[in-house]
Short mmCIF file of C-alpha atoms in Angstrom, two decimals:
data_model
loop_
_atom_site.label_atom_id
_atom_site.label_comp_id
_atom_site.label_asym_id
_atom_site.label_seq_id
_atom_site.Cartn_x
_atom_site.Cartn_y
_atom_site.Cartn_z
CA MET A 1 15.56 29.21 -34.16
CA HIS A 2 12.58 24.45 -39.50
CA GLY A 3 13.47 22.49 -42.84
CA ALA A 4 16.93 23.82 -42.16
CA HIS A 5 18.24 21.01 -40.33
CA LYS A 6 21.32 20.17 -42.36
CA GLU A 7 23.91 22.04 -40.65
CA VAL A 8 27.01 20.66 -38.68
CA ALA A 9 25.92 22.77 -35.64
CA LEU A 10 22.56 22.58 -34.52
CA SER A 11 21.77 25.75 -32.62
CA VAL A 12 18.92 27.44 -34.13
CA HIS A 13 19.10 25.04 -37.07
CA GLY A 14 19.55 21.67 -37.21
CA THR A 15 18.92 18.18 -36.14
CA ALA A 16 20.81 14.73 -36.34
CA PRO A 17 22.52 12.77 -39.07
CA GLY A 18 20.90 9.84 -40.82
CA GLY A 19 17.60 8.29 -40.32
CA MET A 20 17.34 9.49 -36.73
CA ALA A 21 16.90 13.23 -38.08
CA ASP A 22 12.95 13.47 -37.90
CA VAL A 23 12.74 11.83 -34.52
CA VAL A 24 15.17 14.01 -32.85
CA TRP A 25 13.61 17.08 -34.79
CA ARG A 26 10.35 16.09 -33.58
CA LEU A 27 11.63 16.11 -29.78
CA ARG A 28 13.57 19.12 -30.02
CA SER A 29 10.57 21.11 -31.74
CA ARG A 30 8.60 19.98 -28.52
CA GLY A 31 10.98 20.92 -25.96
CA CYS A 32 12.23 17.39 -25.35
CA TRP A 33 15.93 18.53 -25.46
CA GLN A 34 17.21 15.83 -23.17
CA GLU A 35 15.40 12.99 -24.98
CA ALA A 36 16.60 14.12 -28.33
CA ALA A 37 20.32 14.16 -27.01
CA ASP A 38 20.01 10.82 -25.07
CA LEU A 39 19.15 9.37 -28.99
CA LEU A 40 22.60 10.98 -30.15
CA ARG A 41 24.46 9.79 -27.13
CA PRO A 42 25.86 6.58 -28.85
CA GLN A 43 26.90 8.41 -31.97
CA ALA A 44 28.82 11.19 -29.99
CA GLY A 45 31.23 9.16 -28.56
CA ARG A 46 32.34 8.16 -32.30
CA ASP A 47 31.05 11.06 -34.40
CA PRO A 48 32.13 14.51 -34.07
CA THR A 49 29.32 15.88 -35.86
CA ALA A 50 27.00 14.22 -33.38
CA ALA A 51 28.72 15.20 -30.55
CA LEU A 52 28.21 18.67 -31.86
CA GLN A 53 24.76 18.47 -32.54
CA ARG A 54 23.93 16.75 -29.13
CA ALA A 55 26.15 19.58 -27.31
CA GLU A 56 23.95 22.32 -29.38
CA LEU A 57 20.84 20.58 -28.03
CA LEU A 58 21.42 20.82 -24.74
CA ILE A 59 22.76 24.39 -25.10
CA GLU A 60 19.14 25.19 -26.56
CA GLN A 61 17.64 23.48 -23.41
CA CYS A 62 19.80 25.95 -21.20
CA LEU A 63 18.35 28.96 -23.11
CA PHE A 64 14.32 27.76 -22.85
CA THR A 65 14.99 26.58 -19.38
CA ALA A 66 17.65 28.85 -17.63
CA ASP A 67 18.53 25.14 -16.14
CA HIS A 68 20.82 22.07 -16.86
CA TRP A 69 24.26 24.08 -17.07
CA GLU A 70 26.27 21.17 -16.48
CA ARG A 71 24.96 18.89 -19.03
CA ALA A 72 25.48 21.33 -21.61
CA GLU A 73 28.99 21.99 -20.42
CA ASP A 74 29.78 18.34 -20.27
CA ALA A 75 28.57 17.58 -24.00
CA LEU A 76 30.50 20.60 -25.26
CA ARG A 77 33.56 19.31 -23.58
CA LEU A 78 33.12 16.02 -25.48
CA ALA A 79 32.29 17.78 -28.31
CA GLU A 80 35.55 19.96 -28.25
CA ALA A 81 37.64 17.12 -27.42
CA SER A 82 36.62 15.27 -30.83
CA VAL A 83 36.89 17.75 -33.31
CA ALA A 84 38.33 16.69 -36.45
CA GLY A 85 39.38 19.37 -38.91
CA ASN A 86 38.70 23.22 -39.16
CA GLU A 87 34.89 22.85 -39.96
CA HIS A 88 34.23 21.02 -36.72
CA ARG A 89 36.70 23.16 -34.57
CA ALA A 90 34.97 26.19 -35.88
CA ALA A 91 31.29 24.62 -35.12
CA ALA A 92 32.51 23.79 -31.33
CA SER A 93 33.86 27.28 -31.07
CA CYS A 94 30.86 28.61 -32.17
CA ALA A 95 28.76 26.59 -29.85
CA ARG A 96 31.12 27.70 -26.81
CA GLY A 97 30.76 31.54 -27.74
CA TYR A 98 26.78 30.51 -27.32
CA LEU A 99 26.68 28.71 -24.36
CA ALA A 100 28.66 31.47 -22.94
CA TYR A 101 26.10 34.15 -24.31
CA VAL A 102 23.35 32.36 -23.23
CA ALA A 103 24.77 31.68 -19.24
CA SER A 104 25.30 35.81 -19.50
CA VAL A 105 21.76 36.85 -20.69
CA LEU A 106 20.26 34.86 -18.55
CA GLY A 107 22.11 35.66 -15.54
CA ARG A 108 23.86 32.79 -14.32
CA ARG A 109 27.17 34.69 -14.19
CA ASP A 110 28.80 37.22 -16.89
CA ARG A 111 30.82 35.39 -19.32
CA LEU A 112 30.89 38.17 -22.16
CA ASP A 113 34.94 37.87 -22.52
CA GLU A 114 34.37 34.09 -23.11
CA ALA A 115 31.75 34.44 -25.51
CA GLN A 116 33.41 37.29 -27.60
CA ALA A 117 36.72 35.32 -27.48
CA ALA A 118 35.03 32.03 -29.00
CA LEU A 119 32.97 33.89 -31.52
CA GLY A 120 36.31 35.51 -32.53
CA ARG A 121 37.95 32.25 -33.00
CA THR A 122 35.22 30.82 -35.08
CA SER A 123 35.57 33.63 -37.38
CA ALA A 124 39.25 33.29 -38.10
CA LEU A 125 38.68 29.47 -38.61
CA LEU A 126 35.56 30.06 -41.17
CA PRO A 127 36.13 31.11 -45.02
CA PRO A 128 33.72 34.11 -45.77
CA LYS A 129 31.26 31.95 -47.44
CA ALA A 130 31.42 28.85 -45.27
CA PRO A 131 27.88 27.29 -44.34
CA GLY A 132 28.66 28.24 -40.73
CA ARG A 133 29.03 31.92 -41.45
CA PRO A 134 25.23 32.96 -41.10
CA LEU A 135 24.73 31.02 -37.83
CA LEU A 136 27.85 32.80 -36.49
CA ASP A 137 26.64 36.61 -37.55
CA PHE A 138 23.50 35.58 -35.88
CA ARG A 139 25.18 34.69 -32.58
CA ARG A 140 27.59 38.07 -32.99
CA GLY A 141 24.31 39.92 -32.93
CA LEU A 142 22.97 38.52 -30.15
CA VAL A 143 25.83 39.23 -28.16
CA ALA A 144 26.11 43.02 -29.62
CA GLU A 145 22.16 43.60 -28.82
CA ASN A 146 21.30 41.75 -25.67
CA LEU A 147 25.31 42.36 -23.86
CA LEU A 148 27.04 45.03 -25.43
CA HIS A 149 23.97 47.09 -26.30
CA ASP A 150 24.94 48.12 -29.49
CA PRO A 151 21.80 47.89 -31.85
CA ALA A 152 23.85 49.06 -34.77
CA ALA A 153 26.34 46.36 -34.41
CA ALA A 154 23.65 44.15 -33.82
CA HIS A 155 21.65 45.29 -37.03
CA SER A 156 24.53 44.71 -39.12
CA ALA A 157 25.45 41.29 -37.79
CA TYR A 158 21.56 40.06 -37.81
CA THR A 159 21.41 41.42 -41.84
CA ARG A 160 24.40 39.50 -42.70
CA ALA A 161 22.67 36.43 -40.82
CA HIS A 162 19.56 37.18 -42.87
CA GLU A 163 20.79 37.28 -46.06
CA GLY A 164 22.86 34.08 -45.39
CA ALA A 165 20.21 32.15 -44.10
CA ARG A 166 18.18 33.22 -47.01
CA GLU A 167 20.81 32.15 -49.67
CA ARG A 168 21.02 28.44 -47.80
CA GLY A 169 17.44 28.14 -47.35
CA ASP A 170 17.66 28.24 -43.76
CA ASP A 171 14.17 29.17 -42.87
CA LEU A 172 14.48 28.50 -39.23
CA LEU A 173 17.43 30.77 -38.79
CA ARG A 174 15.39 33.38 -40.75
CA SER A 175 12.78 33.22 -38.17
CA SER A 176 15.23 34.26 -35.78
CA THR A 177 16.72 36.98 -37.72
CA TRP A 178 13.24 38.24 -38.61
CA CYS A 179 12.55 38.41 -35.16
CA HIS A 180 15.70 40.12 -34.07
CA LEU A 181 15.47 42.62 -36.69
CA ALA A 182 11.76 43.61 -36.04
CA GLY A 183 12.81 44.00 -32.43
CA LEU A 184 15.38 46.40 -33.33
CA ALA A 185 13.00 48.30 -35.63
CA LEU A 186 10.39 48.59 -32.61
CA ALA A 187 13.14 49.87 -30.53
CA ALA A 188 13.57 52.80 -33.20
CA GLY A 189 9.97 53.48 -33.32
CA ASP A 190 8.92 51.44 -36.75
CA GLN A 191 6.03 49.64 -35.74
CA GLU A 192 5.19 48.66 -39.29
CA ARG A 193 8.50 47.10 -39.95
CA ALA A 194 8.44 45.43 -36.57
CA ARG A 195 5.16 43.97 -37.27
CA GLN A 196 6.26 42.49 -40.68
CA GLY A 197 9.07 40.87 -39.18
CA PHE A 198 7.41 39.47 -36.25
CA GLY A 199 4.63 38.17 -38.33
CA THR A 200 6.87 36.57 -40.65
CA ALA A 201 8.81 34.99 -37.83
CA LEU A 202 5.63 33.56 -36.13
CA LYS A 203 4.46 32.27 -39.75
CA LEU A 204 7.95 30.58 -40.40
CA ARG A 205 8.11 28.71 -37.22
CA GLU A 206 4.46 27.74 -37.47
CA GLN A 207 5.12 26.27 -41.00
CA LEU A 208 8.06 24.72 -39.88
CA GLY A 209 6.63 22.87 -36.97
CA PHE A 210 9.16 24.61 -34.49
CA THR A 211 6.44 24.21 -31.62
CA VAL A 212 8.72 25.22 -28.81
CA GLY A 213 9.79 28.82 -30.68
CA VAL A 214 5.89 29.89 -31.59
CA ALA A 215 5.29 31.00 -28.04
CA PRO A 216 7.89 33.68 -28.25
CA ALA A 217 6.94 34.55 -31.54
CA LEU A 218 3.18 35.17 -30.82
CA ALA A 219 4.41 37.15 -27.67
CA ALA A 220 6.53 39.58 -29.57
CA LEU A 221 3.71 39.97 -32.37
CA ALA A 222 1.25 40.74 -29.58
CA GLU A 223 3.50 44.12 -28.68
CA VAL A 224 2.61 45.79 -32.20
CA SER A 225 -0.89 44.45 -32.38
CA GLU A 226 -4.18 46.11 -31.87
CA PRO A 227 -5.65 45.62 -28.00
CA ALA A 228 -8.08 42.94 -29.06
CA GLU A 229 -5.41 40.97 -31.38
CA ALA A 230 -2.71 41.34 -28.56
CA GLU A 231 -4.69 39.91 -25.92
CA ARG A 232 -5.76 36.71 -28.20
CA LEU A 233 -2.17 36.27 -29.31
CA ARG A 234 -0.86 36.43 -25.75
CA ALA A 235 -3.67 34.09 -24.57
CA GLU A 236 -2.23 31.78 -27.30
CA ALA A 237 1.20 32.06 -26.38
CA SER A 238 0.16 31.34 -22.73
CA ARG A 239 -1.60 28.27 -23.37
CA LEU A 240 1.19 26.93 -25.45
CA VAL A 241 3.80 27.70 -22.66
CA GLN A 242 1.62 25.75 -20.23
CA ALA A 243 1.27 23.14 -22.52
CA LEU A 244 4.91 22.63 -23.05
CA GLY A 245 5.47 22.75 -19.33
CA GLY A 246 6.52 26.28 -18.72
CA VAL A 247 9.02 26.95 -21.36
CA PRO A 248 10.62 29.15 -22.26
CA VAL A 249 10.94 30.29 -18.54
CA TRP A 250 11.46 33.99 -19.17
CA LEU A 251 8.35 34.07 -21.40
CA ALA A 252 6.34 32.02 -18.86
CA ARG A 253 7.20 34.99 -16.35
CA ARG A 254 6.14 37.27 -18.34
CA LEU A 255 2.77 35.94 -19.06
CA GLY A 256 2.14 35.34 -15.26
CA ARG A 257 3.23 31.63 -15.42
CA LEU A 258 5.99 32.00 -13.14
CA PRO A 259 6.84 34.60 -10.52
CA GLU A 260 7.86 37.68 -11.84
CA GLN A 261 11.66 37.27 -10.69
CA SER A 262 12.43 33.64 -11.13
CA PRO A 263 15.52 32.78 -9.15
CA ALA A 264 18.18 31.18 -11.47
CA PRO A 265 19.84 27.85 -10.51
CA ASP A 266 22.75 29.35 -8.88
CA GLY A 267 20.48 31.79 -6.84
CA GLY A 268 20.58 34.67 -9.36
CA THR A 269 18.07 36.29 -11.42
CA VAL A 270 16.65 34.75 -14.66
CA HIS A 271 16.52 38.20 -16.92
CA ASP A 272 13.81 38.96 -19.26
CA PRO A 273 15.10 39.70 -22.77
CA ARG A 274 11.86 41.17 -24.41
CA HIS A 275 12.13 39.90 -27.80
CA GLY A 276 13.58 36.63 -27.00
CA ILE A 277 17.42 35.57 -27.06
CA SER A 278 17.32 33.07 -30.10
#
């Protein structure tokens, strides 16, 4: 996933309530998820919104590091236990589906059924024009693309998410929908559309200051650039990954910053999503 940090469920696009919002956003954007989550801890025990935001931060940490799974599970269980009303219930279910997706695609274990069931519950809880619909559609697109290998279904879900994010002014989510729609275009042989999408995603992330998400966008744009420009983009992505301590791990491996087959925390293998998984 960014001036769209106002949603109940953070995931690819939110931060914290009140005056702490900017601090949490700055920490998150630099890959300091644990520090941001620690700031939310006092509120999380009494505020369902803060509990959900804290869980989403720690799920994003899993996404970028392929580690810290128990922290995310514990935070999500706390959020699920504190839900108040359908809006929070839907957001918690959406986070549950996303955690199951991330665990599946990064090779920890297959949780496809759990991801689909949780996202299905989310859909049943959300009215058609609910604020959480674009994020839900995006996550359903991720499952369709990376777990079900159904590009048509992924394209449909990403398109709905893209339009919903545009209507809501959620530029962080739009950066992700641009990137994934571009990846599908590239797979279909449409280099020009892919170049436009990857370029727009990069521009949005740079404008919004989502530093930890810039390197994947640079690497994606390199795939559809001329050789000299591609080399420059990959070098820039590599420097950024190194500056951020080797995250995201799946990109660090592609750029030669980690062994080609990095062991996952449970002894499995971290998969290599070509255009990122967020």
